[in-house]
Each structure stands twice: as structure tokens, then as C-alpha cells.
mmCIF file of C-alpha atoms in Angstrom:
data_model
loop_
_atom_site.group_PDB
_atom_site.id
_atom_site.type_symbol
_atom_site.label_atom_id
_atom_site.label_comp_id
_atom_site.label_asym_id
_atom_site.label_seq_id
_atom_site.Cartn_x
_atom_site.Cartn_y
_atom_site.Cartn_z
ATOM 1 C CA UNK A 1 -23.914 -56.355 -19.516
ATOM 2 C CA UNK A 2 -21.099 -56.771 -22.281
ATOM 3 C CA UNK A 3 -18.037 -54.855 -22.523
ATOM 4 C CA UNK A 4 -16.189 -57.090 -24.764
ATOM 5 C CA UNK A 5 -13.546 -55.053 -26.501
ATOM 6 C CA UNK A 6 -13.694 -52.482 -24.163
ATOM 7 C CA UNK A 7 -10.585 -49.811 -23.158
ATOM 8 C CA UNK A 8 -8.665 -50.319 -19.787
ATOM 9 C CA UNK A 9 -7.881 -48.036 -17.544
ATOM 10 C CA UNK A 10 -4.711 -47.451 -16.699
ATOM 11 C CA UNK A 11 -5.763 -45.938 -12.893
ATOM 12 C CA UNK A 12 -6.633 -49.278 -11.687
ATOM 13 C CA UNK A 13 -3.438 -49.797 -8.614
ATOM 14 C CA UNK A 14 -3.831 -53.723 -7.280
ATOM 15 C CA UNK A 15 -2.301 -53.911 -3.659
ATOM 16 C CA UNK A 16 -4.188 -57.463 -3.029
ATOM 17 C CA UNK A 17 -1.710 -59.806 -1.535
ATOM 18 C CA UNK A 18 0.728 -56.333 -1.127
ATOM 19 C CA UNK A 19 0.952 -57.264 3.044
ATOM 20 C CA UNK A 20 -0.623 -53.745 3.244
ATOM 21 C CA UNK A 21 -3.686 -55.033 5.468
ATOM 22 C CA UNK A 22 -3.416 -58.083 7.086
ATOM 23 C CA UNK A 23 -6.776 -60.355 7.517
ATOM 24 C CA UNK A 24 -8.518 -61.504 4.485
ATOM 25 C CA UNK A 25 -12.611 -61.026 3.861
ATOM 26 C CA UNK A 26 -15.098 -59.800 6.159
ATOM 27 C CA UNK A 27 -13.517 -59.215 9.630
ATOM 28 C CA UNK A 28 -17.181 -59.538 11.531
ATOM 29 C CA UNK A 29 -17.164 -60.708 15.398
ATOM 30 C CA UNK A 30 -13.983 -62.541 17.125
ATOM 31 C CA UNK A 31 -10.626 -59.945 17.228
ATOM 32 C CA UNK A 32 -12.309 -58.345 14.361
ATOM 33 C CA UNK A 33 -15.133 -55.703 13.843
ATOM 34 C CA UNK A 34 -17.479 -56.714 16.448
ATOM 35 C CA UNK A 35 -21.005 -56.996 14.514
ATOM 36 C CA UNK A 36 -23.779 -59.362 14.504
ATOM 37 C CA UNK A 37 -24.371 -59.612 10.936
ATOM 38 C CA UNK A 38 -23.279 -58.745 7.264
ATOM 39 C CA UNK A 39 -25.792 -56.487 6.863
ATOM 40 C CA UNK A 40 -25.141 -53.996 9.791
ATOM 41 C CA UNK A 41 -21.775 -54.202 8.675
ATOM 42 C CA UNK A 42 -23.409 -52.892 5.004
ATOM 43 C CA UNK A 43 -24.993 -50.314 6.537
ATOM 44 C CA UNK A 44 -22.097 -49.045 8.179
ATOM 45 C CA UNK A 45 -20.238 -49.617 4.778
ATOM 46 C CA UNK A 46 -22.016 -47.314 2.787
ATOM 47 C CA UNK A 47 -22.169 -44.443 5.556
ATOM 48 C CA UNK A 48 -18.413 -44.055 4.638
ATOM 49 C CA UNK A 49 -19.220 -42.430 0.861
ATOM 50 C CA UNK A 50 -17.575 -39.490 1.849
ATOM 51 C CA UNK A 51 -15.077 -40.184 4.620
ATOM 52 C CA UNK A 52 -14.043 -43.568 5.987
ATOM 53 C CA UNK A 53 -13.285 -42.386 9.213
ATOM 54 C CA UNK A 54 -16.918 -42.065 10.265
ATOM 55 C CA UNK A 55 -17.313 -45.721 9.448
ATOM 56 C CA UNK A 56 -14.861 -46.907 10.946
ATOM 57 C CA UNK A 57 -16.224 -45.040 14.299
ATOM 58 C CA UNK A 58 -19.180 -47.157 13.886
ATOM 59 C CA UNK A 59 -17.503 -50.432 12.800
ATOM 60 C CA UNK A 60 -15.851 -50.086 16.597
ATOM 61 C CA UNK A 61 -18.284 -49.257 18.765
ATOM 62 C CA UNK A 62 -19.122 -45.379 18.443
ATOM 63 C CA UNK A 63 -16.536 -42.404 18.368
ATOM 64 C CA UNK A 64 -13.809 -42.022 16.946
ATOM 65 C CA UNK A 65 -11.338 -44.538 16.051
ATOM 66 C CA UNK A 66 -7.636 -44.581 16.448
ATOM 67 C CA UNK A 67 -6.578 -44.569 12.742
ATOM 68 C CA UNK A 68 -3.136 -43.706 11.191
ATOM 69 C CA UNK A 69 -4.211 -41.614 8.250
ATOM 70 C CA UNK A 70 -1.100 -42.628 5.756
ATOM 71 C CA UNK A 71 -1.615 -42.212 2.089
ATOM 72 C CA UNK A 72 -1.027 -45.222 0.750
ATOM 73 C CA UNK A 73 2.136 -46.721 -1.661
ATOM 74 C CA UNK A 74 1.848 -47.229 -5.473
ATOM 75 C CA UNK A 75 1.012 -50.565 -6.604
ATOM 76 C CA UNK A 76 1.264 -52.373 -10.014
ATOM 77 C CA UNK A 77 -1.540 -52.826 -12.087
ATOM 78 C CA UNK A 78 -3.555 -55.982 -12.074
ATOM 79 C CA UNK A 79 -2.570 -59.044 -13.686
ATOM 80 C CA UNK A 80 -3.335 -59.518 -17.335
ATOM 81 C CA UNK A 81 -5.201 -62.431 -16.486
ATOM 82 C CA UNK A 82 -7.306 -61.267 -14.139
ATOM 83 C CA UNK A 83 -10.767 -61.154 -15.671
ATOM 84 C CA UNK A 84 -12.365 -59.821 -13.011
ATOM 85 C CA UNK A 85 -9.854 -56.570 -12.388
ATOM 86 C CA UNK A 86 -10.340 -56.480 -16.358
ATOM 87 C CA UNK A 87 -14.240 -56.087 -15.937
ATOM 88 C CA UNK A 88 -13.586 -52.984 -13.290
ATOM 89 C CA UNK A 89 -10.896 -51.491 -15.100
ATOM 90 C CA UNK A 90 -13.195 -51.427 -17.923
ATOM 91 C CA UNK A 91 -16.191 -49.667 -16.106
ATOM 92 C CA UNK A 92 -13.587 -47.310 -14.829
ATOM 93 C CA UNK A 93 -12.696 -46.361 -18.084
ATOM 94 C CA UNK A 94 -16.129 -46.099 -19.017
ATOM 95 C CA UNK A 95 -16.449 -43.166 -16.190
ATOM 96 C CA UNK A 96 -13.236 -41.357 -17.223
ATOM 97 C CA UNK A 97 -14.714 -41.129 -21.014
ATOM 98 C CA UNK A 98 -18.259 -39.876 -19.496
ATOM 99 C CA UNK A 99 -16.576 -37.772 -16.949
ATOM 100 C CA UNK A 100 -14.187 -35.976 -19.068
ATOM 101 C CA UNK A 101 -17.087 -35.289 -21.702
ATOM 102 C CA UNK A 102 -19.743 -33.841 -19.269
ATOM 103 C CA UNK A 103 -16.823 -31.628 -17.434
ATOM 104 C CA UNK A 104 -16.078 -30.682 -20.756
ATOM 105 C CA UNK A 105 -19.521 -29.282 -21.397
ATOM 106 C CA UNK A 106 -19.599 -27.449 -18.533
ATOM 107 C CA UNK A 107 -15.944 -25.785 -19.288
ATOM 108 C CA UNK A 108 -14.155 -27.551 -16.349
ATOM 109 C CA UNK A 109 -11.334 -30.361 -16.990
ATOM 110 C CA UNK A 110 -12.211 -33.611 -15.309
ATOM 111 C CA UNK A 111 -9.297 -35.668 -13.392
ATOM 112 C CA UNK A 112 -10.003 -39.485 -13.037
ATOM 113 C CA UNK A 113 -9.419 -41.121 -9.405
ATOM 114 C CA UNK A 114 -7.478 -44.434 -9.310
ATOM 115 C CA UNK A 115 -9.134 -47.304 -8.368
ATOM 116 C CA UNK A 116 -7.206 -49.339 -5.640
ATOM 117 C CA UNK A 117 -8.201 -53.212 -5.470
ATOM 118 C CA UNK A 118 -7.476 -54.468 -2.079
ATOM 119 C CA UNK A 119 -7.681 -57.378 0.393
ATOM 120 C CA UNK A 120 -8.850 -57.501 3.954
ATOM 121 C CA UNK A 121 -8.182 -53.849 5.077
ATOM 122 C CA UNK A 122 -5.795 -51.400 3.484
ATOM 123 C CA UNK A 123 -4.558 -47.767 4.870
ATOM 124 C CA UNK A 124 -5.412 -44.754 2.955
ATOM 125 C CA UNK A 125 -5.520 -40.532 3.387
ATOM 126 C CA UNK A 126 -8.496 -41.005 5.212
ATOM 127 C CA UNK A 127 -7.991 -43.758 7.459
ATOM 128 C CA UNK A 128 -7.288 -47.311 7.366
ATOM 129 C CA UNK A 129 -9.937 -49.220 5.235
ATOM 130 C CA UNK A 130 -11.805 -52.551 6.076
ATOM 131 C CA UNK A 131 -12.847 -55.444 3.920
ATOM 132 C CA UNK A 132 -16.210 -55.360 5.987
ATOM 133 C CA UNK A 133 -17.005 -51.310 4.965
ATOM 134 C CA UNK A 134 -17.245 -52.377 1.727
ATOM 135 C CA UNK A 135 -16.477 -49.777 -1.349
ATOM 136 C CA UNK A 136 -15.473 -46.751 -0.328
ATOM 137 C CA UNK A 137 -14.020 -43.249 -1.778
ATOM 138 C CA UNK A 138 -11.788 -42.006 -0.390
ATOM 139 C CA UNK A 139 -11.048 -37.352 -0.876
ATOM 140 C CA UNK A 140 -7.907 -37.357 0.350
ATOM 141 C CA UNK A 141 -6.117 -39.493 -1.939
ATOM 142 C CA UNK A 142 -8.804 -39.308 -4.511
ATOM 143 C CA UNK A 143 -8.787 -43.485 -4.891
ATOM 144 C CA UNK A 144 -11.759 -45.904 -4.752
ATOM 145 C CA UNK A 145 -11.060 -48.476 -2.650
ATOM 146 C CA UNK A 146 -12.384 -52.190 -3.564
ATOM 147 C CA UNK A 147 -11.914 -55.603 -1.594
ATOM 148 C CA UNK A 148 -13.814 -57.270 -4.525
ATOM 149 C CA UNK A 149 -15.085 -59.618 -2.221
ATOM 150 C CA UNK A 150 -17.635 -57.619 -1.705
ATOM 151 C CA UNK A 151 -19.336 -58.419 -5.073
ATOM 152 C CA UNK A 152 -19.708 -62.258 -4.098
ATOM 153 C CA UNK A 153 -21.970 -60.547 -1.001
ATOM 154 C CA UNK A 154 -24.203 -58.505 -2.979
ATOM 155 C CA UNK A 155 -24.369 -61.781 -5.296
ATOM 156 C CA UNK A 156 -25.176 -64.311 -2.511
ATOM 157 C CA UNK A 157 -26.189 -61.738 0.529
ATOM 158 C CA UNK A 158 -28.657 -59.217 -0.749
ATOM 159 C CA UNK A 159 -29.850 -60.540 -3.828
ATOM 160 C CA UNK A 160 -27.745 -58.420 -6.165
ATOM 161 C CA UNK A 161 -25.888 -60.700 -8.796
ATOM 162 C CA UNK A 162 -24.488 -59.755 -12.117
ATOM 163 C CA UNK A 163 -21.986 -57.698 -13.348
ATOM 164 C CA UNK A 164 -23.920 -54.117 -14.152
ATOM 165 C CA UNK A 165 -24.658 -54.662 -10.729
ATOM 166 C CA UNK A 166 -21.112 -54.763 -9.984
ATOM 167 C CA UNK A 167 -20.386 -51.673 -12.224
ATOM 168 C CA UNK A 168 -23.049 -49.796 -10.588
ATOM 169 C CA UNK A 169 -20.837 -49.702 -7.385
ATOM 170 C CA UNK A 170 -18.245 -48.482 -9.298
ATOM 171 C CA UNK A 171 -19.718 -45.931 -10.734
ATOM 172 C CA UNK A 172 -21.886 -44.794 -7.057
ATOM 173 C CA UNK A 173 -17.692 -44.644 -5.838
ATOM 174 C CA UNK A 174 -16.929 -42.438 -8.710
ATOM 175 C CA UNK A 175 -19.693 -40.444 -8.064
ATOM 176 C CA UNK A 176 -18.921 -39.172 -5.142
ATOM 177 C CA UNK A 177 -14.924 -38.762 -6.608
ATOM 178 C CA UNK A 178 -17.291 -36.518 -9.086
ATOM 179 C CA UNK A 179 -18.589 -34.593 -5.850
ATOM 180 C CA UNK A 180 -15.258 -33.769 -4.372
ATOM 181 C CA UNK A 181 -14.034 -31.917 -7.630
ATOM 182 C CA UNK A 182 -17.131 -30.233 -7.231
ATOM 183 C CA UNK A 183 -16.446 -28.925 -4.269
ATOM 184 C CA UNK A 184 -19.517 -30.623 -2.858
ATOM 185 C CA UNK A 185 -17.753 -32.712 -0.630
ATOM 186 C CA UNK A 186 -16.144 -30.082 1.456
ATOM 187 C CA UNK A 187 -19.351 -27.984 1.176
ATOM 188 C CA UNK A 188 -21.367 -30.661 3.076
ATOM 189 C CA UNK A 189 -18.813 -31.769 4.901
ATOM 190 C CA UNK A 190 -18.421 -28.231 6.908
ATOM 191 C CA UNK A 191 -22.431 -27.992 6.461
ATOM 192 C CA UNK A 192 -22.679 -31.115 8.756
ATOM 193 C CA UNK A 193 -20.230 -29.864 11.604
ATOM 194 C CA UNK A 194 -22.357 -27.217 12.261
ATOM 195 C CA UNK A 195 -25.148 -28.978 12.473
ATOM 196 C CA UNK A 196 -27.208 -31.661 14.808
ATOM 197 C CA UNK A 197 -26.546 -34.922 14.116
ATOM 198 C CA UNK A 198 -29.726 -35.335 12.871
ATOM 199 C CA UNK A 199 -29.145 -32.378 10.179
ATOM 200 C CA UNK A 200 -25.915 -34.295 9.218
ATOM 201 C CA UNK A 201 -27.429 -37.727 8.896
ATOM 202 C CA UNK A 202 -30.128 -35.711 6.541
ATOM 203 C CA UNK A 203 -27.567 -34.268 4.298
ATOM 204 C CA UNK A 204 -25.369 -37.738 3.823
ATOM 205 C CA UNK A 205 -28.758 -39.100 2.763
ATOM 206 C CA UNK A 206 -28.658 -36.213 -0.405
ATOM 207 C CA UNK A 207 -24.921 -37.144 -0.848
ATOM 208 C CA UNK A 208 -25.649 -40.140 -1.585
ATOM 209 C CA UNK A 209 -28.942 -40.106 -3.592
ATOM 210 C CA UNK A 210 -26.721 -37.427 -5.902
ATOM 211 C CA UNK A 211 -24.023 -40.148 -6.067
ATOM 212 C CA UNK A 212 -26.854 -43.034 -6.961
ATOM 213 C CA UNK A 213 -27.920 -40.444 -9.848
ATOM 214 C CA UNK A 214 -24.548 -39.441 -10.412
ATOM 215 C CA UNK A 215 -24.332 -43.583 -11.510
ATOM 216 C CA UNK A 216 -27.432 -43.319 -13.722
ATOM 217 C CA UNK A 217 -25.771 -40.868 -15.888
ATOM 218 C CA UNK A 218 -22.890 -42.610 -16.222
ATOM 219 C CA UNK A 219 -25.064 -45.641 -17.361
ATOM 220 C CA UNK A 220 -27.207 -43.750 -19.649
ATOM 221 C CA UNK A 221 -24.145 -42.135 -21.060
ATOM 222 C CA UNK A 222 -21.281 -44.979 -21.301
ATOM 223 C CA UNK A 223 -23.767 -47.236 -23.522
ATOM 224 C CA UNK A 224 -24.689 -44.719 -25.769
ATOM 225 C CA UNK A 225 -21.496 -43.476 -26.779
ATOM 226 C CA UNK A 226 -19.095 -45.920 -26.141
ATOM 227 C CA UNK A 227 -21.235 -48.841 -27.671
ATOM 228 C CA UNK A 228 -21.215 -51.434 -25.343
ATOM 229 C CA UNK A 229 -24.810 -52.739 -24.624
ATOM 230 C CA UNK A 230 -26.599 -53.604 -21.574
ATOM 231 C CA UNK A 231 -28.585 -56.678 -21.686
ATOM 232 C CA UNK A 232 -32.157 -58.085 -20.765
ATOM 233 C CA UNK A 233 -32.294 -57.547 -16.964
ATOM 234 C CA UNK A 234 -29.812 -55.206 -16.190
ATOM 235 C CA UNK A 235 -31.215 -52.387 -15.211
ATOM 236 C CA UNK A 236 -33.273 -54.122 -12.468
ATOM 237 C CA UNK A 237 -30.180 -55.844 -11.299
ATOM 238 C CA UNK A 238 -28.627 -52.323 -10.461
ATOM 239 C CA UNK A 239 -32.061 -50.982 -9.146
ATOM 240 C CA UNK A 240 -32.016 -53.944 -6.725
ATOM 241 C CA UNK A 241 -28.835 -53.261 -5.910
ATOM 242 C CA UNK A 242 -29.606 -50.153 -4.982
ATOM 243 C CA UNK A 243 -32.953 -50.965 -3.198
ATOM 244 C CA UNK A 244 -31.266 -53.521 -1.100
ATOM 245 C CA UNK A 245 -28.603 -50.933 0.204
ATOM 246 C CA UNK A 246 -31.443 -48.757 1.012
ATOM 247 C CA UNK A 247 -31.376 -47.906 4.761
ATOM 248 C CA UNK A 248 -34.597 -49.211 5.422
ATOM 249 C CA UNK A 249 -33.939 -52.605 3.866
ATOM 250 C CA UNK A 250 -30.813 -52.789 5.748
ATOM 251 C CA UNK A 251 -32.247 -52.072 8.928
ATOM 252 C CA UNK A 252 -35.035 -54.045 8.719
ATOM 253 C CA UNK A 253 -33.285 -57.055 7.624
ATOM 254 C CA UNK A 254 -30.656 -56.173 10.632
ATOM 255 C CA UNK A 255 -32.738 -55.145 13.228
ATOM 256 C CA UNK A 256 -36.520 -55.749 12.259
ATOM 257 C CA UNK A 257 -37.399 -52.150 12.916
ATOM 258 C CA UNK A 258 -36.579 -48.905 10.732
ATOM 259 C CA UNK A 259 -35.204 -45.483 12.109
ATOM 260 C CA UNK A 260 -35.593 -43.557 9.702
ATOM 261 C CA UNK A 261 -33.759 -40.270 11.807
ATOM 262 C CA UNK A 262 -30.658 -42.613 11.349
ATOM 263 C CA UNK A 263 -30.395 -42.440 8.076
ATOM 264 C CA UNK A 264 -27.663 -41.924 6.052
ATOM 265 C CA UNK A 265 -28.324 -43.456 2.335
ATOM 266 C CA UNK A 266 -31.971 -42.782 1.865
ATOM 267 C CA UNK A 267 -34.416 -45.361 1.341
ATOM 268 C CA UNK A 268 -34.803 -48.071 -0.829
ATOM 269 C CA UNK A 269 -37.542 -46.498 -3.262
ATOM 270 C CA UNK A 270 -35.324 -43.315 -3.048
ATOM 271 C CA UNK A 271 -32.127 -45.040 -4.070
ATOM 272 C CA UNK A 272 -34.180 -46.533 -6.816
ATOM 273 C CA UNK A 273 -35.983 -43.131 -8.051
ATOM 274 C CA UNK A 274 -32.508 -41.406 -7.734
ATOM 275 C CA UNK A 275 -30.550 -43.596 -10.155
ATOM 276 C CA UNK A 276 -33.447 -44.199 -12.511
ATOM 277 C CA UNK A 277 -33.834 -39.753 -12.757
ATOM 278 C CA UNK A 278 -29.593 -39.902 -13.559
ATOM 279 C CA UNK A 279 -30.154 -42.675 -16.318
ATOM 280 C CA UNK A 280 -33.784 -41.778 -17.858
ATOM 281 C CA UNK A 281 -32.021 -38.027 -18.020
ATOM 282 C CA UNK A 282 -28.474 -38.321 -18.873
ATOM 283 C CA UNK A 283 -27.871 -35.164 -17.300
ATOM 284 C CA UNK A 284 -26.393 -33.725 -14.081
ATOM 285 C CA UNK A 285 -29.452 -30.828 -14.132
ATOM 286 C CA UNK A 286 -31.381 -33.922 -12.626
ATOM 287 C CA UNK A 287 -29.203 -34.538 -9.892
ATOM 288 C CA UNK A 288 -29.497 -31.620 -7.301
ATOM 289 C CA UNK A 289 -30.570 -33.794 -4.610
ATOM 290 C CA UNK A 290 -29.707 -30.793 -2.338
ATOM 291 C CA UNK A 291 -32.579 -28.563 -3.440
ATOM 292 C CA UNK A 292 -35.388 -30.983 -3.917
ATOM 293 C CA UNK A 293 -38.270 -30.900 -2.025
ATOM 294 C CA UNK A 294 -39.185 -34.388 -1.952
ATOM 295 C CA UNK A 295 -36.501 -37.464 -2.135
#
């Protein structure tokens, strides 16, 4: 993927090294989150697309955890330097400009979340966040949280290196930002009270196959008409991103055995099939996870 030349955004907040957390990396066994492995710990990560609070449940044991929900401070923007904060300010920028233009199709006025690099754990409107949930959105601030940390996992933990890889996350994140303005969010969110928890775990799975589409149209979209090119390989480095954060994968790497009532995500083919529909498409029409038959 090349985005030389690129536009910044100017959303991108860096609290890393802000004394906002405390801990640095992926808090997993000892005083911290008390997990056996990385990959639980991703499994639990992703659960969070909508609301951190139910990860962080998890992350502790079941329930609900004792979180101060405190909208975080502003923060400067990242160093100039920074290559790294450059590439995801970049791919942020990329979603505002495809964001804007599709809301702008459909009459409505688009209004870009920040994007909040952090280290270790951070608190937010939705509950403090953890190094170890990985990316997360987060509705009540409307930020995207990011310990980027978590990119040297997917690199050297689930087989999911390079840097469209990277921006796929970004974009999954924004997704669900894209979901909230919607009014999806809150639609699901009050569809899942009412229901069993079965019904609920059922309906975060079509949250976030929308969201994995959601990032196919951004792909399909950002390269055509902002001009920056993927390269040989790129698309199956986001597809096995996505496969490899499929809930089967994850539990059967975790636990040898798949539940496939506990799922939250959606499978691995699913993921896949979902994010290829958003990019072979370009269009949100393709995307109503919520009213398809078969995932």
C-alpha cells in the first residue's frame, strides 16, 4: 500500500506517554488482565466494537467492571516525525474524504471521529480502555482508540503484516463511528437488552460484518478517487486479517474447540465475504448485514 503524498488529518489526538494510563503493552496475567493467551485477549478485543464496557467485563472475569466513565482530555497531535502516526493519520483522512462523499449522496452531512493514539490503557466516555482490547470505538466520545502496539501483534501473532492491513483496522473502527451516526448503534444496542444473550451475541456478529464491509468500501473508494494505489498482495493481507480475527480462528487457536453460540464477530469466511461484498461493490446498498439471510 502507498500513500506517499497523502493529506493528514488533523483529528488524530496522541496521549502516548500523556500519564493518562499507566502500564505499557499488553497487560495479560500477573496484576494485569488475567488471560492465558494473546489471542483470548483478541477475542475479547474485538467484542468491544460498539461499547468497551462489555469488554472490559470479560477482560476481568465476567460482569460488569468497575469503570470511571470520564471523557477524556485533549491531546496534541503527533509528532512530525512520527512515521507511523503519519501512516494512520493518512488512512484517517482517507475515511473523512470517503465518508463525507457517500453521506453526501445520501443528503446527510458526515462528521469525522478523532482518532486517539494511546499507550497501555487510557480512560474514555465509555470506560477506561486497555492496551490488551485492542482497537476500539468508542460512541460516547466519538474517538477511535489505538495502542499501536497492537499492529506489531497482528504482524508477528496472527499472521497479519503490512500496512493495508494496518489501515484495514482503521477503517473496521471507523466503521462502526459510521454506524453510530446512523443511528445503528443505539438501534442494536436497545435491540440486544431485550433480548437473550444468545440474540445479542447474534446481532454483534451483523455489527460487525457491516463494519468489515463498511471497510471494503472505504478501500474500494479511497484508491479510486484519491489516487493512492494498493499494491501486489494487499488485499489478501487485509482478508487475512480479517480471517484471523474471525471467531472461529480465535477460538480454535485459544481453546481448540469452536462455540459458535458465542459469537460475536462472525466467522472467518464471513469476515472475509463481508469486506470483499463492501470493496467489489463500493456501495453501502451491499452492507445490510441486518436483513440478510445468510452471513
Amino acid at each position: 500500500m502507498r500513500m506517499d503524498g497523502q493529506e493528514e488529518s488533523s483529528n488524530v489526538e496522541d496521549a502516548r506517554g500523556s500519564g493518562g494510563g499507566g502500564g505499557g503493552g499488553f497487560r495479560l496475567g500477573g496484576g494485569g488482565i488475567g488471560l492465558g493467551s494473546v489471542a483470548i485477549a483478541l477475542v475479547a478485543g474485538w467484542i468491544f466494537g460498539i461499547n468497551p464496557l462489555t469488554v472490559l467485563g470479560l477482560l476481568s472475569g465476567g460482569g460488569s467492571a468497575p469503570m470511571q466513565q470520564t471523557a477524556p482530555g485533549p491531546a496534541p497531535a503527533p509528532p512530525a516525525g512520527d512515521s507511523q502516526a503519519r501512516f494512520v493519520s493518512q488512512v484517517l483522512r482517507s475515511t473523512e474524504l470517503v465518508w463525507t462523499e457517500v453521506f453526501r449522496e445520501a443528503g446527510k452531512t458526515y462528521q469525522a471521529p478523532k482518532l486517539r493514539l494511546f499507550s497501555g490503557s487510557e480512560p474514555t466516555a465509555c470506560g477506561r480502555g486497555e492496551a490488551a482490547m485492542g482497537p476500539f470505538y468508542c460512541p460516547g466520545d466519538r474517538k477511535v482508540y489505538l495502542d499501536m502496539s497492537f499492529f506489531s501483534v497482528m504482524s508477528q501473532r496472527l499472521g497479519a503484516p503490512g500496512q493495508f492491513a494496518q489501515a484495514y483496522v482503521v477503517a473496521h473502527e471507523v466503521g462502526h463511528h459510521v454506524q453510530n451516526l446512523l443511528g445503528i448503534s443505539d438501534k442494536v444496542d436497545a435491540a440486544r437488552q431485550r433480548g437473550s444473550e444468545a440474540q445479542a451475541n447474534a446481532m454483534s456478529v451483523r455489527v460487525e460484518l457491516q463494519a468489515d464491509c463498511f471497510a471494503g468500501v472505504w478501500a474500494k473508494r479511497s484508491q479510486a478517487e484519491q489516487g493512492w494505489r494498493l499494491e501486489q498482495g494487499d488485499i489478501e493481507t487485509a482478508l487475512n486479517a480479517a480471517s484471523q480475527i474471525g471467531d472461529d480462528t480465535l477460538q480454535r487457536k485459544s481453546r481448540g474447540t469452536v462455540v459458535p453460540e458465542s459469537f460475536t464477530h462472525g466467522t472467518s469466511a464471513q469476515r472475509v465475504g463481508w469486506f470483499r461484498r463492501g470493496f467489489d461493490s463500493g456501495s453501502t446498498d451491499n452492507c445490510n448485514s441486518f436483513e440478510a439471510r445468510q452471513l
